[in-house]
Short mmCIF file of C-alpha atoms in Angstrom, two decimals:
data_model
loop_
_atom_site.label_atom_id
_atom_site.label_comp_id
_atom_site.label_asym_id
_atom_site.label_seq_id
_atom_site.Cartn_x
_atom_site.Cartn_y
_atom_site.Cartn_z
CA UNK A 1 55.42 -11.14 45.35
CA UNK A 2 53.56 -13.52 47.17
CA UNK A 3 49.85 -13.46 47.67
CA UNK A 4 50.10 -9.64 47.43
CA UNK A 5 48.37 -7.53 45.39
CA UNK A 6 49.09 -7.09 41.37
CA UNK A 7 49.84 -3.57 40.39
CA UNK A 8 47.13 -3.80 37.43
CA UNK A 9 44.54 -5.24 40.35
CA UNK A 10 42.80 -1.98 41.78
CA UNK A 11 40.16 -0.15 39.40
CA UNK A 12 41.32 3.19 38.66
CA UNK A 13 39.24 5.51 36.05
CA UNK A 14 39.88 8.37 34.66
CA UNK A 15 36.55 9.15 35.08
CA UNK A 16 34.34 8.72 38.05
CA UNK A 17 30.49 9.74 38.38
CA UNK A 18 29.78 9.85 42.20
CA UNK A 19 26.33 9.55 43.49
CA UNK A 20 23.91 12.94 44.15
CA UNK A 21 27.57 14.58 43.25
CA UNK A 22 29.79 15.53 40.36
CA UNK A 23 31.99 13.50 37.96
CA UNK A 24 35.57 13.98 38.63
CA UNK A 25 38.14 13.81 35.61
CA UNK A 26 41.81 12.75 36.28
CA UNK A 27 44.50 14.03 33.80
CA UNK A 28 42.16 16.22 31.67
CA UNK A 29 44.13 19.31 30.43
CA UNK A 30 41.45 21.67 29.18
CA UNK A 31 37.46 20.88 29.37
CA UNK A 32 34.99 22.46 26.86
CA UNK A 33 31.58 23.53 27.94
CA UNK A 34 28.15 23.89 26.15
CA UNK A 35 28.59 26.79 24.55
CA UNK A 36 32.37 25.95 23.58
CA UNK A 37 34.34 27.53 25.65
CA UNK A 38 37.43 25.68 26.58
CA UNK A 39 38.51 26.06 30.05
CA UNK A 40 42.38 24.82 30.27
CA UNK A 41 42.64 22.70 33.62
CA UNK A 42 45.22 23.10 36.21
CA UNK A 43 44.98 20.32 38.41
CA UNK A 44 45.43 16.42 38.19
CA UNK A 45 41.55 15.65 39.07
CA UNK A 46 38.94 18.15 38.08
CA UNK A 47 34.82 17.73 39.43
CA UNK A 48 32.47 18.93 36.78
CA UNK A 49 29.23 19.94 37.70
CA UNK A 50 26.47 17.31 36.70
CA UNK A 51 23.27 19.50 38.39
CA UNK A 52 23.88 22.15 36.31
CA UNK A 53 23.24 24.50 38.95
CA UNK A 54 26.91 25.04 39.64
CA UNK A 55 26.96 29.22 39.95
CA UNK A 56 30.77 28.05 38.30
CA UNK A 57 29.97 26.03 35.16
CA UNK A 58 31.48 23.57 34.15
CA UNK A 59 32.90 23.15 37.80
CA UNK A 60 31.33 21.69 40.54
CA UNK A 61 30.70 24.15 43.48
CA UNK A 62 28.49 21.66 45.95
CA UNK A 63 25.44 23.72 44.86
CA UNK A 64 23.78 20.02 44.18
CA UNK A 65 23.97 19.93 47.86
CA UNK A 66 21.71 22.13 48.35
CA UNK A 67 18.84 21.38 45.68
CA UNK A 68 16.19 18.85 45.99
CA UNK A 69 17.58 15.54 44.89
CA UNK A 70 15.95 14.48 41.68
CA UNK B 1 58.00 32.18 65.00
CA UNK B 2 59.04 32.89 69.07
CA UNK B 3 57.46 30.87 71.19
CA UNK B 4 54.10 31.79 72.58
CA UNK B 5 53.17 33.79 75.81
CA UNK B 6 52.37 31.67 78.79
CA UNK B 7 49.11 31.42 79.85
CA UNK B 8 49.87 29.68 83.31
CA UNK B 9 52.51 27.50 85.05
CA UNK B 10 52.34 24.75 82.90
CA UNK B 11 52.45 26.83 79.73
CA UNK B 12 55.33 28.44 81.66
CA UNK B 13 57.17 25.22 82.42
CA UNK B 14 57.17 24.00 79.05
CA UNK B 15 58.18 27.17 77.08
CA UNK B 16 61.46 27.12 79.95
CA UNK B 17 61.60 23.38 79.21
CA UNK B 18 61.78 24.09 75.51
CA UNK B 19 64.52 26.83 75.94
CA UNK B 20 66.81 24.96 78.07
CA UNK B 21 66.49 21.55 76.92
CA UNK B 22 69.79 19.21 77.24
CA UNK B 23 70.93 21.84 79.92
CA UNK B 24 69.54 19.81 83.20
CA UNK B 25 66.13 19.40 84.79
CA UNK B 26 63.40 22.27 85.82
CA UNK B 27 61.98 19.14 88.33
CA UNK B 28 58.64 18.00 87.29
CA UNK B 29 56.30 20.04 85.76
CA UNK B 30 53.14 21.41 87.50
CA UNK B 31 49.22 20.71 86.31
CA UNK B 32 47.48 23.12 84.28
CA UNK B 33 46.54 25.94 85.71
CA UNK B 34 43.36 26.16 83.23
CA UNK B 35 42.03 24.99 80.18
CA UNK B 36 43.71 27.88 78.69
CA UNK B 37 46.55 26.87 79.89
CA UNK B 38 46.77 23.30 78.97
CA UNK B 39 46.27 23.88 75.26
CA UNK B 40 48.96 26.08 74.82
CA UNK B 41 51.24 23.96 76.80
CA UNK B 42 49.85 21.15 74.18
CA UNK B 43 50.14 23.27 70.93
CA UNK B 44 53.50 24.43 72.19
CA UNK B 45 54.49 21.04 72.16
CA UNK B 46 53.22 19.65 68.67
CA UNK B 47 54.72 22.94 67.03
CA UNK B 48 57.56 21.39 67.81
CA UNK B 49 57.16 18.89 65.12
CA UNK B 50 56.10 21.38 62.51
CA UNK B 51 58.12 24.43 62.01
CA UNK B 52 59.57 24.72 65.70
CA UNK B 53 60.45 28.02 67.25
CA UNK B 54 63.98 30.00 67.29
CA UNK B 55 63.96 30.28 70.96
CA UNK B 56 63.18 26.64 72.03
CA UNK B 57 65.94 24.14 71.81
CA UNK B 58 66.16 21.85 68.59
CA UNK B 59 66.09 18.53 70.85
CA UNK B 60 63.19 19.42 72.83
CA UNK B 61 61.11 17.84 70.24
CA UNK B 62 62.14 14.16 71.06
CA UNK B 63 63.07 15.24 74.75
CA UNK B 64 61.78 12.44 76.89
CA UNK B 65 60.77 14.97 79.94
CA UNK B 66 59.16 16.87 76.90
CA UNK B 67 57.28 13.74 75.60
CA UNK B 68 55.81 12.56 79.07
CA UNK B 69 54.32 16.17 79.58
CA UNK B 70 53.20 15.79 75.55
CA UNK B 71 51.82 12.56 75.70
CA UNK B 72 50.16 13.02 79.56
CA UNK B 73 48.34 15.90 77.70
CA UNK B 74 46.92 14.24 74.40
CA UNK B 75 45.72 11.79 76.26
CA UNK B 76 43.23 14.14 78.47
CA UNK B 77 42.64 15.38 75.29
CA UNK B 78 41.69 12.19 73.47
CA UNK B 79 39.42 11.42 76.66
CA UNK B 80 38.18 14.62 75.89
CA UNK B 81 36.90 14.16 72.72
CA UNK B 82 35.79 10.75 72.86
CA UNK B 83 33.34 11.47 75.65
CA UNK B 84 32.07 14.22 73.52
CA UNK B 85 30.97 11.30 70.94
CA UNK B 86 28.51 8.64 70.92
CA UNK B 87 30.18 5.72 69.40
CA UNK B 88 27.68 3.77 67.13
CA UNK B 89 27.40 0.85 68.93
CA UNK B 90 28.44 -1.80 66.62
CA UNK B 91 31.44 -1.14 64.32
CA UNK B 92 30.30 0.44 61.42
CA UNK B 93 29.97 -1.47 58.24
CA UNK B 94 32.94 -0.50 56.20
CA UNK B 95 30.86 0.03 53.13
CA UNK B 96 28.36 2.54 54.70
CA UNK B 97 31.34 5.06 55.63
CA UNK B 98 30.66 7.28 53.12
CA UNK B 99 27.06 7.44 53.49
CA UNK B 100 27.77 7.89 57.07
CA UNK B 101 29.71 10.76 56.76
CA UNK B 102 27.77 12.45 54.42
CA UNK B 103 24.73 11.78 57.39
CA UNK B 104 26.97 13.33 60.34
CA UNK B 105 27.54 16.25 58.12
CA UNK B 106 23.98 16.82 56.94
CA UNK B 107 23.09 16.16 60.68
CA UNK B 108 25.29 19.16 62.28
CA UNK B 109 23.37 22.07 62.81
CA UNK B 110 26.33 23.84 64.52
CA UNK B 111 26.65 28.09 64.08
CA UNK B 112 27.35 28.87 61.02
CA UNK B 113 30.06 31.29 60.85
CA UNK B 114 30.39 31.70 57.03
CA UNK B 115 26.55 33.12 56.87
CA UNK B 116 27.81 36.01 59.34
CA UNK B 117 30.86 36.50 57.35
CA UNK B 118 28.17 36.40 54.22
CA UNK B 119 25.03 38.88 55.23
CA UNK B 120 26.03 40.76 58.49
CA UNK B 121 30.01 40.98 60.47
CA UNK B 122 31.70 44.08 59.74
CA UNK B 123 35.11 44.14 59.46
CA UNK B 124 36.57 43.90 62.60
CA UNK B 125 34.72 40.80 63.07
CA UNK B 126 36.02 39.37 59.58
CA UNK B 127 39.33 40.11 60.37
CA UNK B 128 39.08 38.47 63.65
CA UNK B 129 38.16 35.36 62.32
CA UNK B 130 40.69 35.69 60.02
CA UNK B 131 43.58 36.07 62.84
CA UNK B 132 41.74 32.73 64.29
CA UNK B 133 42.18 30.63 61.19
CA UNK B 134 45.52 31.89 60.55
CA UNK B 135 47.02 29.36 63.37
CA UNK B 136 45.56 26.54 61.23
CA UNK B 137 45.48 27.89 57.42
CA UNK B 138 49.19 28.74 57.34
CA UNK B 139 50.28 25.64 57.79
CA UNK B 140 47.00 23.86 56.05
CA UNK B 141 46.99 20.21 55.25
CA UNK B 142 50.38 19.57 57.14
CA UNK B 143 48.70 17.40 59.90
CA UNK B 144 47.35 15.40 56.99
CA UNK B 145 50.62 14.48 55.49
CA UNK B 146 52.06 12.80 58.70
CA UNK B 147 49.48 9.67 58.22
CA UNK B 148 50.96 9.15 54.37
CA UNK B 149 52.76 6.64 55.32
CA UNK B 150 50.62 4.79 57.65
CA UNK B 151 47.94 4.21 54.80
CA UNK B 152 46.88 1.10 52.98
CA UNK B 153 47.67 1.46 49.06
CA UNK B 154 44.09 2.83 48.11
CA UNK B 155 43.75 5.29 50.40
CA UNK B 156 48.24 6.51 50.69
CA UNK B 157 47.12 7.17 46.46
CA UNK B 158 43.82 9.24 47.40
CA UNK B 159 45.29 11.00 50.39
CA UNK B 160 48.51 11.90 47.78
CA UNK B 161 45.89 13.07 45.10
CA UNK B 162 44.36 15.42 47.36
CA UNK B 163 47.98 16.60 49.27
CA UNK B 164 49.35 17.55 45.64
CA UNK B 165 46.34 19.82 45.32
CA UNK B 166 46.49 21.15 48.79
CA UNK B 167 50.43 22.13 48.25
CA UNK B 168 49.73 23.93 44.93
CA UNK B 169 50.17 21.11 42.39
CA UNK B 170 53.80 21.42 42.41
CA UNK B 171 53.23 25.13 41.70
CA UNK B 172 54.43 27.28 45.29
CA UNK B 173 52.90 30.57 44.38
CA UNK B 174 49.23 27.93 44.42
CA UNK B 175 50.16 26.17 47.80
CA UNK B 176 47.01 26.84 50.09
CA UNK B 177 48.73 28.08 53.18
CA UNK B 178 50.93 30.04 50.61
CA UNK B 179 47.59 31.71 49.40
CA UNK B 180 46.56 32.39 52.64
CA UNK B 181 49.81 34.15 53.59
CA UNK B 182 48.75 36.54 50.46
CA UNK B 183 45.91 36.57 51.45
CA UNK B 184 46.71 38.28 55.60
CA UNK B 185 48.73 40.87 53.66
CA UNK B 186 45.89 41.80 51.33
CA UNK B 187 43.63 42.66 54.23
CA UNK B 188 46.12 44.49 56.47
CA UNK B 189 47.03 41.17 58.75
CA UNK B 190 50.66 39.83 59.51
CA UNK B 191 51.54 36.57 57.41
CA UNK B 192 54.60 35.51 59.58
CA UNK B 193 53.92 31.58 60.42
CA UNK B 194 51.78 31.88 64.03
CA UNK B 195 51.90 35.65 63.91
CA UNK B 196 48.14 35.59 66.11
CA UNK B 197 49.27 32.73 68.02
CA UNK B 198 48.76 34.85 71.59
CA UNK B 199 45.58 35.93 70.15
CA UNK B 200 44.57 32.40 69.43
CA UNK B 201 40.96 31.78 71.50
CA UNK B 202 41.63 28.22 73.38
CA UNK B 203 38.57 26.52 71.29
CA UNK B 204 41.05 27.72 68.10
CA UNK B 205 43.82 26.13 69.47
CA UNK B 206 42.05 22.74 70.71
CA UNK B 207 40.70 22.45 67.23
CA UNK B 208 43.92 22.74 66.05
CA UNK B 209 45.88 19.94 68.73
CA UNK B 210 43.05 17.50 68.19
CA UNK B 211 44.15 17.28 63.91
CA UNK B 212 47.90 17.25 65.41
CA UNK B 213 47.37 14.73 67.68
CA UNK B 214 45.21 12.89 64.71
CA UNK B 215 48.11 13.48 62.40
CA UNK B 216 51.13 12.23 64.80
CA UNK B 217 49.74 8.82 66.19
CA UNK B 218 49.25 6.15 63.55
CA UNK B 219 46.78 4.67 66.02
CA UNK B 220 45.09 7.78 65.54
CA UNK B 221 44.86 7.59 61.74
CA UNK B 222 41.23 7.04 61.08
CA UNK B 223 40.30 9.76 63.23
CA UNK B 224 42.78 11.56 60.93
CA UNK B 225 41.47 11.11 57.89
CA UNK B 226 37.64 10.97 59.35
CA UNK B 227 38.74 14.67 60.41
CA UNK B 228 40.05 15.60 56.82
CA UNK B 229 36.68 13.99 55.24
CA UNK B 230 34.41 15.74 57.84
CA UNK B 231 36.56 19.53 56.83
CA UNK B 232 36.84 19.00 53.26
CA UNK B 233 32.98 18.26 53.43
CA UNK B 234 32.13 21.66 55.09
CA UNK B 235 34.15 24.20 52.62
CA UNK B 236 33.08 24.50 49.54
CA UNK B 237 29.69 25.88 49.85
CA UNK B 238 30.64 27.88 53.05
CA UNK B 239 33.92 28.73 51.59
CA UNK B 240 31.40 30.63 48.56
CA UNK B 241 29.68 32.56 51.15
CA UNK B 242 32.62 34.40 52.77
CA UNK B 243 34.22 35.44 49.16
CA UNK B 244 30.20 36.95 49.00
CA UNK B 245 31.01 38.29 52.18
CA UNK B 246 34.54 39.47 51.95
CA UNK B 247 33.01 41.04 48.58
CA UNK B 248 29.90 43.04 50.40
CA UNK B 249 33.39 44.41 52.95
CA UNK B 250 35.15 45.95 49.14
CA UNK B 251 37.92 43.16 50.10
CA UNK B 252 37.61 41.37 46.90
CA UNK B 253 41.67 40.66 46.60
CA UNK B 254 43.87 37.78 47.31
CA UNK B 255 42.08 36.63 50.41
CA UNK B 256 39.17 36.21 48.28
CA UNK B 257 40.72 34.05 45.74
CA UNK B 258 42.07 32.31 48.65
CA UNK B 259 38.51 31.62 49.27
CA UNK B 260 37.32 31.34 46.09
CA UNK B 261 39.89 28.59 45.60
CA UNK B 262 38.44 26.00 48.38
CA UNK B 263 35.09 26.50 46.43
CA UNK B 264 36.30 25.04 43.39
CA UNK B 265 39.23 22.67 45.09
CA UNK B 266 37.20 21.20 48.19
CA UNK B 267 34.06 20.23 46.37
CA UNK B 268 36.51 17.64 44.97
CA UNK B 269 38.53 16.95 47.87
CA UNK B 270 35.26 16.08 49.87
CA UNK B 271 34.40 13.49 47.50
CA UNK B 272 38.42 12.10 47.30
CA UNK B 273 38.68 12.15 51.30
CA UNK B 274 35.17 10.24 51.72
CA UNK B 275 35.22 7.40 49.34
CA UNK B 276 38.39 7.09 47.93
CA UNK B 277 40.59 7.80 51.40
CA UNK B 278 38.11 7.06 54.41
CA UNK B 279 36.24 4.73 52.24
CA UNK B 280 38.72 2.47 50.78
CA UNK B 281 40.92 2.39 54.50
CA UNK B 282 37.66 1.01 56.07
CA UNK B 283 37.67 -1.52 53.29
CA UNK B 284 40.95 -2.35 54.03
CA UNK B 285 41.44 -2.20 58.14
CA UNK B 286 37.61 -2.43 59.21
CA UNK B 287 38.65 -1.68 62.74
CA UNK B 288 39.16 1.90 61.30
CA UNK B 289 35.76 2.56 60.41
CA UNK B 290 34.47 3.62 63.87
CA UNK B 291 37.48 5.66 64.82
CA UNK B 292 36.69 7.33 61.08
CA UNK B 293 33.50 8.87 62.22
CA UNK B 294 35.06 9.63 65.70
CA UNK B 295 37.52 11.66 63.30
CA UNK B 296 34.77 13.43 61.44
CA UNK B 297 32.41 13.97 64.10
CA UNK B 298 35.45 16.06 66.29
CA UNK B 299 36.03 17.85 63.37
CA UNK B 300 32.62 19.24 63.23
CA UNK B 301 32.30 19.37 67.18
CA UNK B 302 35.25 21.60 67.57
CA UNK B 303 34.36 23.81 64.65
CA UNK B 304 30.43 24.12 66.62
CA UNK B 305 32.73 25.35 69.52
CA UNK B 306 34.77 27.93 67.77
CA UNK B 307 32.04 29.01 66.52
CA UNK B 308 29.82 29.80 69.14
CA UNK B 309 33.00 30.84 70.92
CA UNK B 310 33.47 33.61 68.19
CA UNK B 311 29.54 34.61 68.52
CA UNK B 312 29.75 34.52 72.01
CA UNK B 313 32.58 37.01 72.20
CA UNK B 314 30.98 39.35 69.34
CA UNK B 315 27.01 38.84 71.64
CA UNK B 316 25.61 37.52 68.38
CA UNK B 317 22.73 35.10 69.50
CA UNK B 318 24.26 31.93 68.02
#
């Protein structure tokens, strides 16, 4: 390869916090809440809920959209 | 699926075209008798590179008489749209996509027909709506997966992420328009790929040429991924309110979980198709950034249109 990109060269994380949003989780298989219930997970990137005001804990549902930022 | 009824002599010409392709010419075709009748000549047209019909010729698709009458119409329909838009100015700074997304979303104060579905239509008017989004849920995401290849590395990963998701995960019995399919049956509609097709309102079947024409022209791929960004942003939360509405209506079955699936599913695709697709393209091909909110802000115009379509049909003050 010349001049092109690397393979290892983009940043990739398994976990990503995203601003006034969620935190999405790639390649989880089963997420345990507060009170310790485990949730098995069926897709490869899951958004957890970081307003707590999800009506779908521990998933986000976009409720944080909709509350005062704080 | 048959092809559609005509709604005037273009519609006409084309769905003869389409029949008797490869078996000499019908002479040029004629201009549109209406609106009405130019979108179903157009949707006619790009159905032809989906699923196709069993009446219209398998050549038609790449027919050349069939491509100047396609291409003559996508491109009123690109003017059309663009002069529905205010372009920024200046080129957007590739960085501030996001942000600027999130702002034409939080800035569209369009009808909102999810809060009808949620405190007040009755059932005739859910199922309605229902027949509308049919033409576009049962075959969801597949205008999406045309651009694939015409992606820069960052965003062809994203826009796969979010695809996998949309088809089920590899699972069919979770594939979105699958779901939907279920779903029709649960509440009495037909699930047969563009069963409502003749029912379709024109404003339904603009919105859903516009993401074909997105999806089939690389030049057209930031619009097409602006128009995923600006959808995926608007269906979670609204998306929450019809399962609360299809639950006040006792229909609380498959079509719900349909629904109840975008809640969970889109309020991660919306972040994916913002930063990690639309984001990390205008990164990468700057000149895409502008067409990206051109992409987004269609999306939203078209759904404003359907909308007050629908409430102007059911005299709802909109």
């Amino acid at each position: 390869m010349s001049g092109g990109k690397r393979a290892d060269d983009f940043d990739h994380p398994d976990v990503v916090i995203y601003p006034d949003g969620p935190m999405l989780v790639r390649g989880a298989t089963s997420i345990r809440d507060e009170d310790g219930t485990v949730h098995p997970v069926v897709r490869p990137v899951v958004a957890l809920c970081r307003c707590d005001k999800s009506s779908r804990l521990p998933w986000c549902d976009g409720t944080h959209k909709v509350i005062p930022r704080q | 699926m048959r092809m559609p009824k005509p709604r005037g002599g273009l519609s006409e010409w084309v769905i003869n075209r389409l029949a008797s392709t490869g078996e000499g010419s019908l002479g040029p075709a004629p201009v549109a008798d209406s609106w009405a009748d130019e979108v179903i000549s157009l949707w006619t047209l790009h159905e032809l590179s989906y699923r196709g019909f069993e009446d219209a010729s398998d050549h038609a698709e790449w027919d050349p008489e069939v491509l100047v009458v396609r291409h003559s119409l996508e491109l009123v329909l690109e003017e059309r749209l663009r002069s529905r838009w205010e372009h920024p100015g200046t080129d957007p700074d590739a960085a501030d996509v996001p942000a600027s997304l999130e702002a034409l979303v939080d800035a569209d104060d369009g009808p909102s027909l999810a809060d009808h579905v949620r405190r007040q239509a009755d059932l005739e008017q859910v199922l309605e709506l229902l027949r509308q989004r049919s033409i576009y849920h049962l075959k969801e995401s597949d205008p999406s997966a045309w651009v694939v290849p015409r992606l820069p590395v960052r965003a062809k990963a994203a826009l796969m992420a979010l695809q996998y998701d949309e088809y089920g995960d590899g699972d069919p019995n979770r594939l979105h328009a699958h779901l939907f399919a279920r779903g029709l049956e649960d509440v009495g509609l037909r699930s047969e790929y563009g069963a409502y097709v003749d029912d379709a309102l024109p404003e339904t079947l603009e919105m859903n040429n516009a993401a074909s024409m997105f999806g089939l022209h690389r030049r057209l791929r930031g619009a097409a991924m602006g128009h995923l960004a600006a959808f995926e942003m608007t269906s979670s939360l609204p998306s929450r309110k019809i399962v609360q509405g299809l639950g006040r209506l006792g229909l609380d079955g498959p079509m719900a979980a349909y629904y109840d699936e975008h809640v969970e599913a889109d309020a991660i695709h919306e972040h994916l198709a913002a930063r990690d697709i639309c984001g990390t393209l205008a990164q990468d091909e700057p000149d895409q950034a502008a067409q990206i909110l051109f992409g987004a802000f269609t999306c939203l115009d078209l759904e404003g249109r359907f909308a007050r379509a629908m409430f102007s049909a059911w005299e709802q003050p909109s």
